[in-house]
CSV table of C-alpha atoms in Angstrom, one decimal:
chain,number,residue,atom,x,y,z
A,1,MET,CA,-74.9,-46.9,41.5
A,2,ILE,CA,-78.0,-44.6,41.0
A,3,ARG,CA,-75.8,-41.7,39.9
A,4,GLY,CA,-74.0,-43.9,37.4
A,5,PHE,CA,-77.4,-45.1,36.0
A,6,ILE,CA,-78.7,-41.5,35.7
A,7,ILE,CA,-75.5,-40.5,33.8
A,8,PHE,CA,-75.9,-43.5,31.5
A,9,ILE,CA,-79.5,-42.6,30.7
A,10,PHE,CA,-78.5,-39.0,30.1
A,11,PHE,CA,-75.9,-39.9,27.5
A,12,TRP,CA,-78.2,-42.6,26.0
A,13,ILE,CA,-80.9,-40.0,25.5
A,14,ILE,CA,-78.4,-37.6,23.9
A,15,SER,CA,-77.1,-40.4,21.5
A,16,VAL,CA,-80.7,-41.4,20.5
A,17,ASN,CA,-81.6,-37.9,19.6
A,18,ALA,CA,-78.3,-37.0,17.9
A,19,GLN,CA,-78.0,-36.8,14.1
A,20,SER,CA,-75.8,-39.3,12.4
A,21,THR,CA,-72.3,-37.8,11.7
A,22,ALA,CA,-70.8,-40.8,9.9
A,23,SER,CA,-69.4,-39.9,6.5
A,24,LYS,CA,-70.6,-41.5,3.3
A,25,ASN,CA,-67.5,-43.7,3.1
A,26,VAL,CA,-68.4,-45.5,6.3
A,27,SER,CA,-70.5,-48.7,6.0
A,28,SER,CA,-71.2,-51.7,8.2
A,29,PHE,CA,-72.0,-55.4,8.0
A,30,THR,CA,-72.6,-58.3,10.4
A,31,ILE,CA,-70.3,-61.3,10.6
A,32,ASP,CA,-70.5,-64.6,12.6
A,33,ALA,CA,-68.0,-64.7,15.5
A,34,PRO,CA,-67.7,-68.4,16.2
A,35,GLN,CA,-64.9,-67.9,18.8
A,36,LEU,CA,-67.4,-65.8,20.8
A,37,LYS,CA,-70.5,-67.7,19.9
A,38,THR,CA,-72.2,-64.6,18.7
A,39,THR,CA,-72.3,-62.2,15.7
A,40,LYS,CA,-70.5,-58.9,15.5
A,41,LYS,CA,-71.4,-55.7,13.8
A,42,ILE,CA,-68.4,-54.3,11.9
A,43,TRP,CA,-67.9,-50.7,10.7
A,44,VAL,CA,-65.6,-50.1,7.8
A,45,TYR,CA,-64.1,-46.7,6.8
A,46,LEU,CA,-62.7,-46.5,3.2
A,47,PRO,CA,-60.4,-43.7,2.0
A,48,GLU,CA,-62.0,-41.3,-0.4
A,49,ASN,CA,-60.0,-42.6,-3.3
A,50,TYR,CA,-60.9,-46.3,-2.7
A,51,THR,CA,-63.5,-46.4,-5.4
A,52,THR,CA,-61.4,-44.5,-8.0
A,53,ALA,CA,-57.9,-46.0,-7.4
A,54,LEU,CA,-59.1,-49.5,-8.4
A,55,LYS,CA,-55.6,-51.0,-8.5
A,56,LYS,CA,-54.4,-49.6,-5.2
A,57,LYS,CA,-54.2,-51.6,-2.0
A,58,PHE,CA,-54.5,-50.2,1.5
A,59,SER,CA,-53.1,-50.7,5.0
A,60,VAL,CA,-55.7,-51.6,7.7
A,61,ILE,CA,-56.3,-50.4,11.2
A,62,TYR,CA,-58.4,-52.7,13.4
A,63,MET,CA,-60.1,-50.7,16.2
A,64,HIS,CA,-62.4,-51.6,19.1
A,65,ASP,CA,-65.6,-50.0,20.4
A,66,ALA,CA,-66.8,-49.1,16.9
A,67,GLN,CA,-69.9,-47.3,18.3
A,68,ASN,CA,-67.6,-44.5,19.4
A,69,LEU,CA,-65.4,-44.1,16.4
A,70,PHE,CA,-67.4,-42.6,13.6
A,71,ASP,CA,-70.9,-41.5,14.6
A,72,ALA,CA,-72.2,-39.2,17.3
A,73,LYS,CA,-75.5,-41.0,17.2
A,74,THR,CA,-74.1,-44.3,18.5
A,75,ALA,CA,-71.3,-42.9,20.6
A,76,PHE,CA,-71.7,-43.1,24.4
A,77,ALA,CA,-69.9,-39.9,25.3
A,78,GLY,CA,-68.7,-38.3,22.1
A,79,GLU,CA,-67.1,-39.9,19.0
A,80,TRP,CA,-63.4,-40.0,17.9
A,81,ASN,CA,-64.2,-38.4,14.4
A,82,VAL,CA,-62.0,-41.1,12.9
A,83,ASP,CA,-63.5,-40.7,9.4
A,84,GLU,CA,-63.2,-36.9,9.3
A,85,LYS,CA,-59.7,-36.9,10.7
A,86,LEU,CA,-58.5,-39.5,8.1
A,87,ASP,CA,-60.2,-37.6,5.3
A,88,SER,CA,-58.4,-34.4,6.3
A,89,LEU,CA,-55.1,-36.3,6.4
A,90,ARG,CA,-55.9,-38.1,3.1
A,91,ALA,CA,-54.6,-41.2,4.9
A,92,GLN,CA,-54.3,-44.2,2.7
A,93,VAL,CA,-55.8,-46.6,5.2
A,94,ILE,CA,-58.9,-48.7,5.8
A,95,VAL,CA,-60.3,-48.7,9.3
A,96,VAL,CA,-62.2,-51.7,10.6
A,97,GLY,CA,-64.2,-51.0,13.7
A,98,ILE,CA,-65.5,-53.8,15.9
A,99,GLU,CA,-68.6,-53.1,18.0
A,100,HIS,CA,-68.1,-53.9,21.6
A,101,GLY,CA,-70.3,-56.6,23.1
A,102,ASN,CA,-72.3,-54.3,25.5
A,103,ASP,CA,-72.6,-56.4,28.7
A,104,LYS,CA,-69.8,-58.7,27.3
A,105,ARG,CA,-67.4,-55.8,26.7
A,106,ILE,CA,-65.3,-56.3,29.8
A,107,GLU,CA,-65.2,-60.1,29.2
A,108,GLU,CA,-64.1,-59.7,25.6
A,109,LEU,CA,-61.5,-57.0,26.0
A,110,THR,CA,-59.6,-58.4,29.0
A,111,PRO,CA,-57.0,-61.3,28.8
A,112,TYR,CA,-57.1,-62.1,32.5
A,113,LYS,CA,-59.7,-62.1,35.2
A,114,ASN,CA,-60.1,-59.4,37.7
A,115,GLU,CA,-61.3,-60.4,41.2
A,116,LYS,CA,-64.0,-57.7,41.2
A,117,TYR,CA,-65.0,-57.3,37.6
A,118,GLY,CA,-64.4,-60.8,36.1
A,119,GLY,CA,-63.5,-60.8,32.5
A,120,GLY,CA,-60.7,-62.9,30.9
A,121,ASN,CA,-62.1,-63.8,27.4
A,122,ALA,CA,-59.7,-61.8,25.2
A,123,ASP,CA,-58.0,-64.8,23.7
A,124,ASN,CA,-61.3,-65.7,22.0
A,125,TYR,CA,-61.9,-62.1,21.0
A,126,VAL,CA,-58.4,-61.7,19.5
A,127,ASP,CA,-58.7,-65.0,17.8
A,128,PHE,CA,-61.9,-63.8,16.2
A,129,ILE,CA,-60.1,-60.8,14.8
A,130,VAL,CA,-57.1,-62.8,13.6
A,131,LYS,CA,-58.8,-66.0,12.3
A,132,THR,CA,-62.2,-64.8,11.2
A,133,LEU,CA,-62.4,-61.1,10.7
A,134,LYS,CA,-59.1,-60.3,9.1
A,135,PRO,CA,-59.3,-63.1,6.5
A,136,TYR,CA,-62.8,-61.8,5.6
A,137,ILE,CA,-61.5,-58.2,5.3
A,138,ASP,CA,-58.5,-59.3,3.2
A,139,LYS,CA,-60.7,-61.3,0.9
A,140,ASN,CA,-63.4,-58.7,0.4
A,141,TYR,CA,-61.4,-55.5,0.4
A,142,ARG,CA,-58.2,-54.4,-1.4
A,143,THR,CA,-55.8,-54.7,1.5
A,144,LYS,CA,-52.1,-55.0,2.2
A,145,PRO,CA,-52.2,-58.0,4.6
A,146,LYS,CA,-48.7,-58.1,5.9
A,147,PRO,CA,-47.9,-57.2,9.5
A,148,LYS,CA,-46.1,-53.9,8.6
A,149,ASN,CA,-49.4,-52.8,7.1
A,150,THR,CA,-51.7,-54.0,9.9
A,151,THR,CA,-52.4,-52.0,13.0
A,152,ILE,CA,-54.6,-52.7,16.1
A,153,MET,CA,-55.7,-49.7,18.2
A,154,GLY,CA,-58.0,-48.9,21.1
A,155,SER,CA,-58.4,-47.1,24.3
A,156,SER,CA,-58.9,-48.1,28.0
A,157,LEU,CA,-59.8,-51.8,27.9
A,158,GLY,CA,-59.4,-51.4,24.1
A,159,GLY,CA,-55.9,-50.2,24.8
A,160,LEU,CA,-55.2,-53.2,27.0
A,161,VAL,CA,-56.5,-55.7,24.4
A,162,SER,CA,-54.6,-54.0,21.6
A,163,PHE,CA,-51.4,-54.3,23.5
A,164,TYR,CA,-52.1,-57.9,24.3
A,165,ALA,CA,-53.0,-58.7,20.7
A,166,ALA,CA,-49.9,-57.0,19.4
A,167,VAL,CA,-47.6,-59.0,21.7
A,168,LYS,CA,-49.4,-62.3,21.2
A,169,TYR,CA,-49.6,-62.0,17.4
A,170,PRO,CA,-46.6,-60.0,16.2
A,171,GLU,CA,-46.8,-62.0,12.9
A,172,VAL,CA,-50.2,-60.4,12.3
A,173,PHE,CA,-50.0,-56.9,13.9
A,174,GLY,CA,-46.9,-54.9,13.0
A,175,LYS,CA,-48.2,-51.8,14.7
A,176,ALA,CA,-50.4,-50.8,17.6
A,177,GLY,CA,-52.0,-47.8,19.1
A,178,VAL,CA,-52.4,-48.2,22.9
A,179,PHE,CA,-54.4,-45.4,24.4
A,180,SER,CA,-55.0,-45.1,28.2
A,181,PRO,CA,-54.4,-48.9,28.6
A,182,SER,CA,-56.2,-50.5,31.6
A,183,PHE,CA,-53.1,-52.4,32.7
A,184,TRP,CA,-54.5,-52.1,36.3
A,185,PHE,CA,-57.1,-54.7,35.4
A,186,SER,CA,-54.7,-57.5,36.0
A,187,ARG,CA,-51.0,-57.4,36.9
A,188,GLU,CA,-50.5,-60.6,34.9
A,189,ILE,CA,-50.2,-58.4,31.8
A,190,PHE,CA,-46.7,-57.3,32.9
A,191,ALA,CA,-45.6,-61.0,33.4
A,192,PHE,CA,-47.0,-61.8,30.0
A,193,ALA,CA,-45.0,-59.0,28.3
A,194,GLU,CA,-41.9,-59.9,30.2
A,195,LYS,CA,-42.1,-63.6,29.1
A,196,ALA,CA,-43.0,-62.8,25.5
A,197,PRO,CA,-40.4,-63.2,22.8
A,198,LYS,CA,-38.7,-60.0,21.5
A,199,ILE,CA,-41.1,-58.4,19.0
A,200,LYS,CA,-40.6,-55.7,16.3
A,201,THR,CA,-44.1,-54.3,16.6
A,202,LYS,CA,-44.2,-50.5,16.6
A,203,ILE,CA,-46.3,-49.3,19.6
A,204,TYR,CA,-47.7,-45.8,20.2
A,205,PHE,CA,-48.6,-45.2,23.8
A,206,LEU,CA,-50.9,-42.3,24.9
A,207,CYS,CA,-52.4,-41.3,28.2
A,208,GLY,CA,-53.3,-38.2,30.2
A,209,ASP,CA,-51.7,-37.1,33.5
A,210,ASN,CA,-55.1,-36.5,35.0
A,211,GLU,CA,-56.4,-40.1,34.7
A,212,ASP,CA,-56.2,-42.5,37.6
A,213,GLU,CA,-53.1,-42.3,39.8
A,214,ASP,CA,-51.5,-45.4,38.3
A,215,MET,CA,-52.0,-44.7,34.6
A,216,VAL,CA,-48.8,-42.9,33.8
A,217,LYS,CA,-46.8,-45.1,36.1
A,218,ASP,CA,-48.1,-48.3,34.5
A,219,MET,CA,-47.8,-47.1,31.0
A,220,THR,CA,-44.2,-46.0,31.6
A,221,LYS,CA,-43.4,-49.3,33.2
A,222,MET,CA,-44.7,-51.2,30.2
A,223,GLU,CA,-42.8,-49.1,27.8
A,224,ARG,CA,-39.5,-49.5,29.7
A,225,LEU,CA,-40.2,-53.3,29.9
A,226,LEU,CA,-40.4,-53.4,26.1
A,227,ASP,CA,-37.3,-51.3,25.8
A,228,THR,CA,-35.3,-53.8,27.9
A,229,LYS,CA,-36.2,-56.6,25.4
A,230,ARG,CA,-35.3,-54.7,22.3
A,231,CYS,CA,-32.9,-51.9,21.5
A,232,TYR,CA,-34.2,-48.4,22.3
A,233,CYS,CA,-32.2,-47.2,19.3
A,234,LEU,CA,-34.8,-48.9,17.0
A,235,HIS,CA,-37.4,-46.3,18.0
A,236,LEU,CA,-40.2,-48.9,18.0
A,237,THR,CA,-42.1,-47.2,20.8
A,238,LYS,CA,-43.4,-43.7,21.2
A,239,SER,CA,-45.0,-42.4,24.5
A,240,LYS,CA,-47.2,-39.3,24.7
A,241,ILE,CA,-48.4,-38.1,28.1
A,242,VAL,CA,-50.9,-35.2,27.7
A,243,LYS,CA,-50.9,-32.6,30.4
A,244,GLY,CA,-54.3,-32.3,32.0
A,245,GLY,CA,-55.6,-35.2,29.8
A,246,GLN,CA,-58.5,-37.2,31.3
A,247,HIS,CA,-59.8,-40.7,30.6
A,248,ASN,CA,-62.3,-39.8,27.9
A,249,GLU,CA,-63.1,-39.6,24.2
A,250,LYS,CA,-61.7,-36.1,23.9
A,251,LEU,CA,-58.2,-37.3,24.9
A,252,TRP,CA,-58.3,-40.1,22.4
A,253,ARG,CA,-59.9,-38.1,19.6
A,254,ASP,CA,-57.3,-35.4,20.0
A,255,GLY,CA,-54.5,-37.8,20.0
A,256,PHE,CA,-55.6,-40.0,17.1
A,257,ALA,CA,-54.2,-38.1,14.2
A,258,LYS,CA,-50.7,-37.8,15.7
A,259,ALA,CA,-50.7,-41.5,16.5
A,260,VAL,CA,-51.7,-42.4,12.9
A,261,ALA,CA,-49.0,-40.2,11.5
A,262,TRP,CA,-46.3,-41.7,13.8
A,263,LEU,CA,-47.4,-45.2,12.8
A,264,GLY,CA,-46.8,-44.3,9.2
A,265,TYR,CA,-50.2,-43.4,7.7
């Protein structure tokens, strides 16, 4: 407990003193989240040509834990460099990052309760994205709103809730990036996936072989479960297991560009 608190303070001090690294095409706003009875800070990355290609519309990636995506100053243990990586790829995509709820993070990003950690409020969190945030984004930005142009992506608990959202709302999310998913949090996620109707959502799985002992096993199990419900020949899933990869921002940062490319951006 004390050791964990010291580590938290260490990274907090680093982040407070760090210089902002967010690019000029990253902005933020606050929006009411009635499903969660709170407000949410939202970060938005726009492609470099957004302000010049005025008739062009763009696909959208919704991501969790926005504090860790764009800016070293707000990241807990290193950022993903999402803006720099997409700039280098010249990817024609908008990224909408949703800040986690701090002490509400576990609650918001988990669809089922865990006996030790609680949680289980992901239905309201996902409904906020689908019923409040996405309509706002589609109204205020030049987006391609169809499922084939809408991705949800995250890591750890964010990977868990991305998978859950993709399966629950295939008519909204046509693609998903599922990094180091915390399927261990509740085994009910496997029953949920097994009972769900067959979906056409493209899913990119990523984890390291040096995470917890069940990570590779659980991720592989979920991928195979999906493949029993839809023909493997459709190539709707991709699984990447990184040798030596650990459960951290470096793994997810390094894997982001390949995931984006496979998902079609």
